[in-house]
Structures are given as C-alpha cells and as structure tokens.
mmCIF file of C-alpha atoms in Angstrom:
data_model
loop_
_atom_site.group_PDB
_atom_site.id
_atom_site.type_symbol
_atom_site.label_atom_id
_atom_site.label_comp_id
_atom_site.label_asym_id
_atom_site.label_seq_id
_atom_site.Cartn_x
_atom_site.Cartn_y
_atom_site.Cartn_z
ATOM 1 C CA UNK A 1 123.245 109.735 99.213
ATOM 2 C CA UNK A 2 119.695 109.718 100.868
ATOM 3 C CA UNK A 3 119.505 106.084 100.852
ATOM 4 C CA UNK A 4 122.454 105.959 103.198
ATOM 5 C CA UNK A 5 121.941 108.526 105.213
ATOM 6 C CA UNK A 6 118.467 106.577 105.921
ATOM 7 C CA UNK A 7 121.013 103.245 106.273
ATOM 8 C CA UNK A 8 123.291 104.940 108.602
ATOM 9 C CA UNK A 9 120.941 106.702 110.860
ATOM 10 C CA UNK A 10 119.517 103.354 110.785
ATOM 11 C CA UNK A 11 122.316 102.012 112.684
ATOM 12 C CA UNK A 12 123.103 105.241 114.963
ATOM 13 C CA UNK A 13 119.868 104.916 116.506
ATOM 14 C CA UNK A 14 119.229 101.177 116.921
ATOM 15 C CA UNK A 15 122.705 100.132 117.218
ATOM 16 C CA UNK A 16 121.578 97.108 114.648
ATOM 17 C CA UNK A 17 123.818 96.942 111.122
ATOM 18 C CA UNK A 18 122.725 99.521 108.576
ATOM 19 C CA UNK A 19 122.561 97.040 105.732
ATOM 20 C CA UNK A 20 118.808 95.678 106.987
ATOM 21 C CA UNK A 21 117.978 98.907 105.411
ATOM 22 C CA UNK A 22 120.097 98.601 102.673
ATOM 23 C CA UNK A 23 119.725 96.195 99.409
ATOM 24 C CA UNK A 24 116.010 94.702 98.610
ATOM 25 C CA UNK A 25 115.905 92.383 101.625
ATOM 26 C CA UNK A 26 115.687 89.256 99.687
ATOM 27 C CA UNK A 27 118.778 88.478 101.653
ATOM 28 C CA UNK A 28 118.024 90.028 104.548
ATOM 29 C CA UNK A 29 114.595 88.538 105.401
ATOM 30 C CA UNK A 30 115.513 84.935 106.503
ATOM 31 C CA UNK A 31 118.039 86.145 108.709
ATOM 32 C CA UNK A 32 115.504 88.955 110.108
ATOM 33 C CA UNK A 33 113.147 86.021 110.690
ATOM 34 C CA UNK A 34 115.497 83.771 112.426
ATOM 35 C CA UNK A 35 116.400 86.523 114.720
ATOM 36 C CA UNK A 36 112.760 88.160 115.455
ATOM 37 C CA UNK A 37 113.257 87.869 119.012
ATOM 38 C CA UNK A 38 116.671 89.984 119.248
ATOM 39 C CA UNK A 39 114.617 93.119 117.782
ATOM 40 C CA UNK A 40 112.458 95.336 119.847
ATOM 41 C CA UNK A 41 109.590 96.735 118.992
ATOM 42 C CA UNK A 42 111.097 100.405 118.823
ATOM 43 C CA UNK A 43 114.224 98.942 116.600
ATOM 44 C CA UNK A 44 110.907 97.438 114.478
ATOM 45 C CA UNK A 45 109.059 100.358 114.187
ATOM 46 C CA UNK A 46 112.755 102.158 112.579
ATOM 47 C CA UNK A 47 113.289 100.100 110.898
ATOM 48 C CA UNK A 48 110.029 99.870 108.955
ATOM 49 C CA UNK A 49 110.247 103.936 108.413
ATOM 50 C CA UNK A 50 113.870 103.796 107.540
ATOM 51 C CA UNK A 51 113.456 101.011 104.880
ATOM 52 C CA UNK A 52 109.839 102.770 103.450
ATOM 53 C CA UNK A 53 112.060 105.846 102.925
ATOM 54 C CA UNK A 54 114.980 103.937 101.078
ATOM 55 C CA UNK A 55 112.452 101.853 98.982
ATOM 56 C CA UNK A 56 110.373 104.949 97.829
ATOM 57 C CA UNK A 57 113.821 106.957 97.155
ATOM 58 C CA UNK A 58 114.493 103.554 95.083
ATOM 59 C CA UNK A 59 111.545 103.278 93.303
ATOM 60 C CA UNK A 60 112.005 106.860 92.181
ATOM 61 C CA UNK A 61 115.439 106.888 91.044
ATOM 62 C CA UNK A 62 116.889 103.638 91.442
ATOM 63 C CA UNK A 63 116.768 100.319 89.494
ATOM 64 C CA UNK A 64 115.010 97.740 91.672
ATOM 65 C CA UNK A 65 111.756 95.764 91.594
ATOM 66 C CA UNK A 66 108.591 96.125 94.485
ATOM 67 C CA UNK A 67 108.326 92.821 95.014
ATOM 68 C CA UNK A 68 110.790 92.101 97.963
ATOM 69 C CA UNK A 69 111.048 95.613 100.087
ATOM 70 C CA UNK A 70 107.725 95.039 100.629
ATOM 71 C CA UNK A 71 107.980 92.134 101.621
ATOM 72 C CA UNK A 72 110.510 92.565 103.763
ATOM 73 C CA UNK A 73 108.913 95.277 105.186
ATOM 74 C CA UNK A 74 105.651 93.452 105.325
ATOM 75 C CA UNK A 75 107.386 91.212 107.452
ATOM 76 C CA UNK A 76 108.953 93.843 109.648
ATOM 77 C CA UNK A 77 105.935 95.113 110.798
ATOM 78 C CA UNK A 78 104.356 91.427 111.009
ATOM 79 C CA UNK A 79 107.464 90.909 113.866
ATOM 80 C CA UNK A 80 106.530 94.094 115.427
ATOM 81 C CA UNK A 81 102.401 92.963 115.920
ATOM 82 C CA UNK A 82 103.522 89.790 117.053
ATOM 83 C CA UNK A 83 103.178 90.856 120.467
ATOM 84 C CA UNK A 84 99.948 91.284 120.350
ATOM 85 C CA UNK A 85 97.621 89.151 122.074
ATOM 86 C CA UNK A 86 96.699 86.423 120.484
ATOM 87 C CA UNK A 87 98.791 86.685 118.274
ATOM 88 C CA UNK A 88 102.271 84.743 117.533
ATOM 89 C CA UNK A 89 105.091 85.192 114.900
ATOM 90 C CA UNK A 90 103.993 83.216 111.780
ATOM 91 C CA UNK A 91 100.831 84.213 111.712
ATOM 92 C CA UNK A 92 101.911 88.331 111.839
ATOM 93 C CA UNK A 93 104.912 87.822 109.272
ATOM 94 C CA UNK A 94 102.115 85.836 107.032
ATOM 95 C CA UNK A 95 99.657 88.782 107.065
ATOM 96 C CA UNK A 96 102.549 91.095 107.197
ATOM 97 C CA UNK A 97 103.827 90.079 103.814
ATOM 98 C CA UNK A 98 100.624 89.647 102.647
ATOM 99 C CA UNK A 99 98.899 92.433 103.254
ATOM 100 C CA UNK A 100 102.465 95.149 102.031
ATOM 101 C CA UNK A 101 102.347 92.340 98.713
ATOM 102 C CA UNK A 102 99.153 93.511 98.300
ATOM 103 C CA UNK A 103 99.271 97.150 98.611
ATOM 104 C CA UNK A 104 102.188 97.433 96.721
ATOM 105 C CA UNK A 105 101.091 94.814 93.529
ATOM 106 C CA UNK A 106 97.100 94.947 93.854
ATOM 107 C CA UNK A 107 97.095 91.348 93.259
ATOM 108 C CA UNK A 108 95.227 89.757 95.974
ATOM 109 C CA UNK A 109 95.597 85.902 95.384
ATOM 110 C CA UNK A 110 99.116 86.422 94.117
ATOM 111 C CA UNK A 111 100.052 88.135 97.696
ATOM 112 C CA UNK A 112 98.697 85.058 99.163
ATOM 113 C CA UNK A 113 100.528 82.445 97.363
ATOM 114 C CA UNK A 114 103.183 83.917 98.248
ATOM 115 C CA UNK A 115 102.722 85.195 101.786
ATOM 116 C CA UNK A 116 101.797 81.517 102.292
ATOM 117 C CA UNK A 117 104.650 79.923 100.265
ATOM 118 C CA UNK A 118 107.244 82.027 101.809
ATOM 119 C CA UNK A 119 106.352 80.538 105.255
ATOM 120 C CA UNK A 120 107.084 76.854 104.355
ATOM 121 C CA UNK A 121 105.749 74.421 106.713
ATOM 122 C CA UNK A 122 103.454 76.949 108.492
ATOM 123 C CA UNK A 123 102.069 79.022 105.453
ATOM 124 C CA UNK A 124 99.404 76.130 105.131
ATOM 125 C CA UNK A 125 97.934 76.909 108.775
ATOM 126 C CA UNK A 126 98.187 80.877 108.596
ATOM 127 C CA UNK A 127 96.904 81.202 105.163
ATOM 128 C CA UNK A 128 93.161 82.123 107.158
ATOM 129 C CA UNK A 129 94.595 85.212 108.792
ATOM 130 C CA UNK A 130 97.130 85.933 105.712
ATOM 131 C CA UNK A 131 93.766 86.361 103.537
ATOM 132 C CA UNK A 132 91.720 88.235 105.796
ATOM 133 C CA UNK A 133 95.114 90.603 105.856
ATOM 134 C CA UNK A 134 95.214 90.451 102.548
ATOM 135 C CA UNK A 135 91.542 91.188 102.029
ATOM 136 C CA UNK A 136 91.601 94.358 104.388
ATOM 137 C CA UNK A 137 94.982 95.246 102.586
ATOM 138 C CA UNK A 138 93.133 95.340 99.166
ATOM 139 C CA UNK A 139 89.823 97.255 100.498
ATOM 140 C CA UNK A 140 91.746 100.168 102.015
ATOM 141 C CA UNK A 141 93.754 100.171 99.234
ATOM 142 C CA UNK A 142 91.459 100.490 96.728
ATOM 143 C CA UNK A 143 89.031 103.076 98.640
ATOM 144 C CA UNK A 144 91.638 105.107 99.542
ATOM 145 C CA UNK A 145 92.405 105.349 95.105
ATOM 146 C CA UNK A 146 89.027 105.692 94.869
ATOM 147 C CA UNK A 147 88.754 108.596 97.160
ATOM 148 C CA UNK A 148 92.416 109.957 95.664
ATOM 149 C CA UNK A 149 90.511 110.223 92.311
ATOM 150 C CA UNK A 150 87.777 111.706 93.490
ATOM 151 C CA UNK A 151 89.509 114.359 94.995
ATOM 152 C CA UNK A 152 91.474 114.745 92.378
ATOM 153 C CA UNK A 153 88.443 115.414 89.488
ATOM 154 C CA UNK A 154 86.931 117.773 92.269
ATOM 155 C CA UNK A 155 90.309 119.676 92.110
ATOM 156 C CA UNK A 156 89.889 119.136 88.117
ATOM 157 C CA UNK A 157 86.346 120.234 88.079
ATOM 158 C CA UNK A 158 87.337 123.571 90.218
ATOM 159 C CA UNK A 159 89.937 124.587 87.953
ATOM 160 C CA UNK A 160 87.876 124.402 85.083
ATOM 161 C CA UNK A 161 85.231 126.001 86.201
ATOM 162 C CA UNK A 162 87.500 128.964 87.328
ATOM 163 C CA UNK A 163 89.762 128.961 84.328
ATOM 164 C CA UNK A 164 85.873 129.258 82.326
ATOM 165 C CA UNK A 165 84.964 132.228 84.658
ATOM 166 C CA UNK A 166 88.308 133.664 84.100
ATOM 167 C CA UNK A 167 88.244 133.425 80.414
ATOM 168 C CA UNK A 168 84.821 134.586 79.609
ATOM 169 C CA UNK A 169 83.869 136.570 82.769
ATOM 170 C CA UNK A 170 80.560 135.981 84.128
ATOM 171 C CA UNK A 171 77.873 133.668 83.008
ATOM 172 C CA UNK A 172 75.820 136.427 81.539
ATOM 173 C CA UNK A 173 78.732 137.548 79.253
ATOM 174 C CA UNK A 174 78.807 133.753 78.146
ATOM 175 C CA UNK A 175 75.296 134.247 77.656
ATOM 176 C CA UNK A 176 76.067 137.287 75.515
ATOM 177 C CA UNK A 177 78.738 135.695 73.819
ATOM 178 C CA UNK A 178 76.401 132.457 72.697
ATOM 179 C CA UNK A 179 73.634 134.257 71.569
ATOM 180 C CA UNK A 180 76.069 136.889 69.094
ATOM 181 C CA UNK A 181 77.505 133.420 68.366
ATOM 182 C CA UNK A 182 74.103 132.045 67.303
ATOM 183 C CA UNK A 183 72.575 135.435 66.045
ATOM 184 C CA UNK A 184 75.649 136.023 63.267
ATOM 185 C CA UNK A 185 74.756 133.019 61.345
ATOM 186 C CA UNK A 186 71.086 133.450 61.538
ATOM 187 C CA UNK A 187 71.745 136.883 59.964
ATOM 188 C CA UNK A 188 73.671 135.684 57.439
ATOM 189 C CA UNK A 189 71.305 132.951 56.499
ATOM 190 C CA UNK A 190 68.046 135.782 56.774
ATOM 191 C CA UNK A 191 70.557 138.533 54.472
ATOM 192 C CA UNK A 192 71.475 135.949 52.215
ATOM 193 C CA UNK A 193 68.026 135.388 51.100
ATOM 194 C CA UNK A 194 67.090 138.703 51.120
#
C-alpha cells in the first residue's frame, strides 16, 4: 500500500508514469537511459527519493534482491549530476551505479565490473571516474559503520554502567559487597581450622 502511494505520488507530482518507481528497474533502466534528456533535474531528484522509499519498504517486507534498485537509482542520480560541469552522461551514470552498487553490496571491484559492463562501449573509458566513485562510495561507507558502532558500544557501555549503579548502588556498596564476598570464605577457611 506504501509502495504505491510512493508510485502514485510519483506520478502526481512529476507528471512522468508511476511504474519508474515501481518493479526493480531492471526494466526500467535502459529506457531511463535512452531518455535522460526528457527528465529534469527536479523530476530526478523525485524520483531518486520516491524509489529509495519503495526499495527500503521492499527490502523490509517484500521479496526482491539489492542488486538492481540500486542500480537504477545509482543511475538516477548519475543523470541528475550530469549537468555538472565537466561532466557528461556516461561518465555520471558509471559512477552513479557504481558508487549505490557499492554502498548497497560492499563489494568494491564487483561494483565496478559491473558499473563498467553495464555501459557497453563506453564503460571501458569511464571506468577511471567509476572507481574513484566507487572508492569514495566504499570509504564513507565504511566510516560511517565504523562510527555507527562506535556509537552504538558507547550507548552499550552507558547502559551498563547505569544498569551496575542501579543494581548495586554506589561504588562503595560494591566495595562493601566484594569485600563480605571475599571475607565469608576467608572465615570459613580460618573457623574450619580452628
């Protein structure tokens, strides 16, 4: 129900056919490709968010494999950056693919390959700027999980420590509590020889 409500607000604000958002876009992407130049950069950017928000309601409930949303949306946003300076459509669907390949798989030669191979004739001249996309893709990735788990055993660490302080009060009642701990058996040991 989310999915197309995502599909058909899609298509209310763009004007453009709700079923780019729909499906994986394995179908969708040559024709997205062929067309570039009949999307603006707006109907691009909605695109993108309305297709990130059906793929991660699909990936949570759905049957359906990473591989070719991202992709697809890789290469939505590549169109989008095209218009950048310097920069020109096969290049920015190369690193566009590329880079969402490798942020979604964490395989960094594999998101080349295919960046690359799904480009045909041109892959072999972008492949430069599809690995430095791919590259940058896999760095912020990867710091930004680093930095998730670190957060996360800070969070861990706090919640101990309170759940401790919580449990046995303050540190000199633990240090009451380990010395009875300790002082019982000594006892027991000095009465028992006694």
């Amino acid at each position: 129900l989310l999915i197309g409500l995502t599909a058909m607000a899609y298509q209310l604000i763009t004007g453009e056919a709700f079923t780019d958002v729909l499906f994986s876009g394995q179908d969708a992407l040559p024709a997205l490709v062929a067309n570039a130049a009949d999307y603006s950069v707006a109907t691009l950017v909605v695109l993108a968010g309305c297709k990130v928000l059906a793929y991660g309601l699909s990936l949570s409930a759905f049957r359906g494999g990473p591989v070719f949303p991202a992709m697809f949306v890789g290469a939505v946003l590549g169109i989008a950056l095209s218009g950048l300076p310097g920069m020109s459509l096969a290049p920015a669907i190369g690193m566009g693919i590329g880079a969402m390949c490798c942020a979604m798989l964490r395989l960094p030669l594999t998101s080349v390959l295919l960046a690359t191979l799904l480009l045909g004739s041109d892959g072999l001249q972008v492949t430069p700027e599809v690995i430095v996309a791919v590259v940058v893709a896999f760095v912020v990735h990867t710091s930004a999980r680093r930095a998730e788990r670190a957060v996360a055993a800070q969070r861990e660490s706090a919640a101990l420590a309170e759940l401790t302080h919580t449990l046995l009060g303050s540190t000199d009642q633990m240090t009451v509590l380990l010395d009875h701990a300790v002082d019982p058996g000594d006892q027991a040991l000095e009465g028992g020889d006694g």
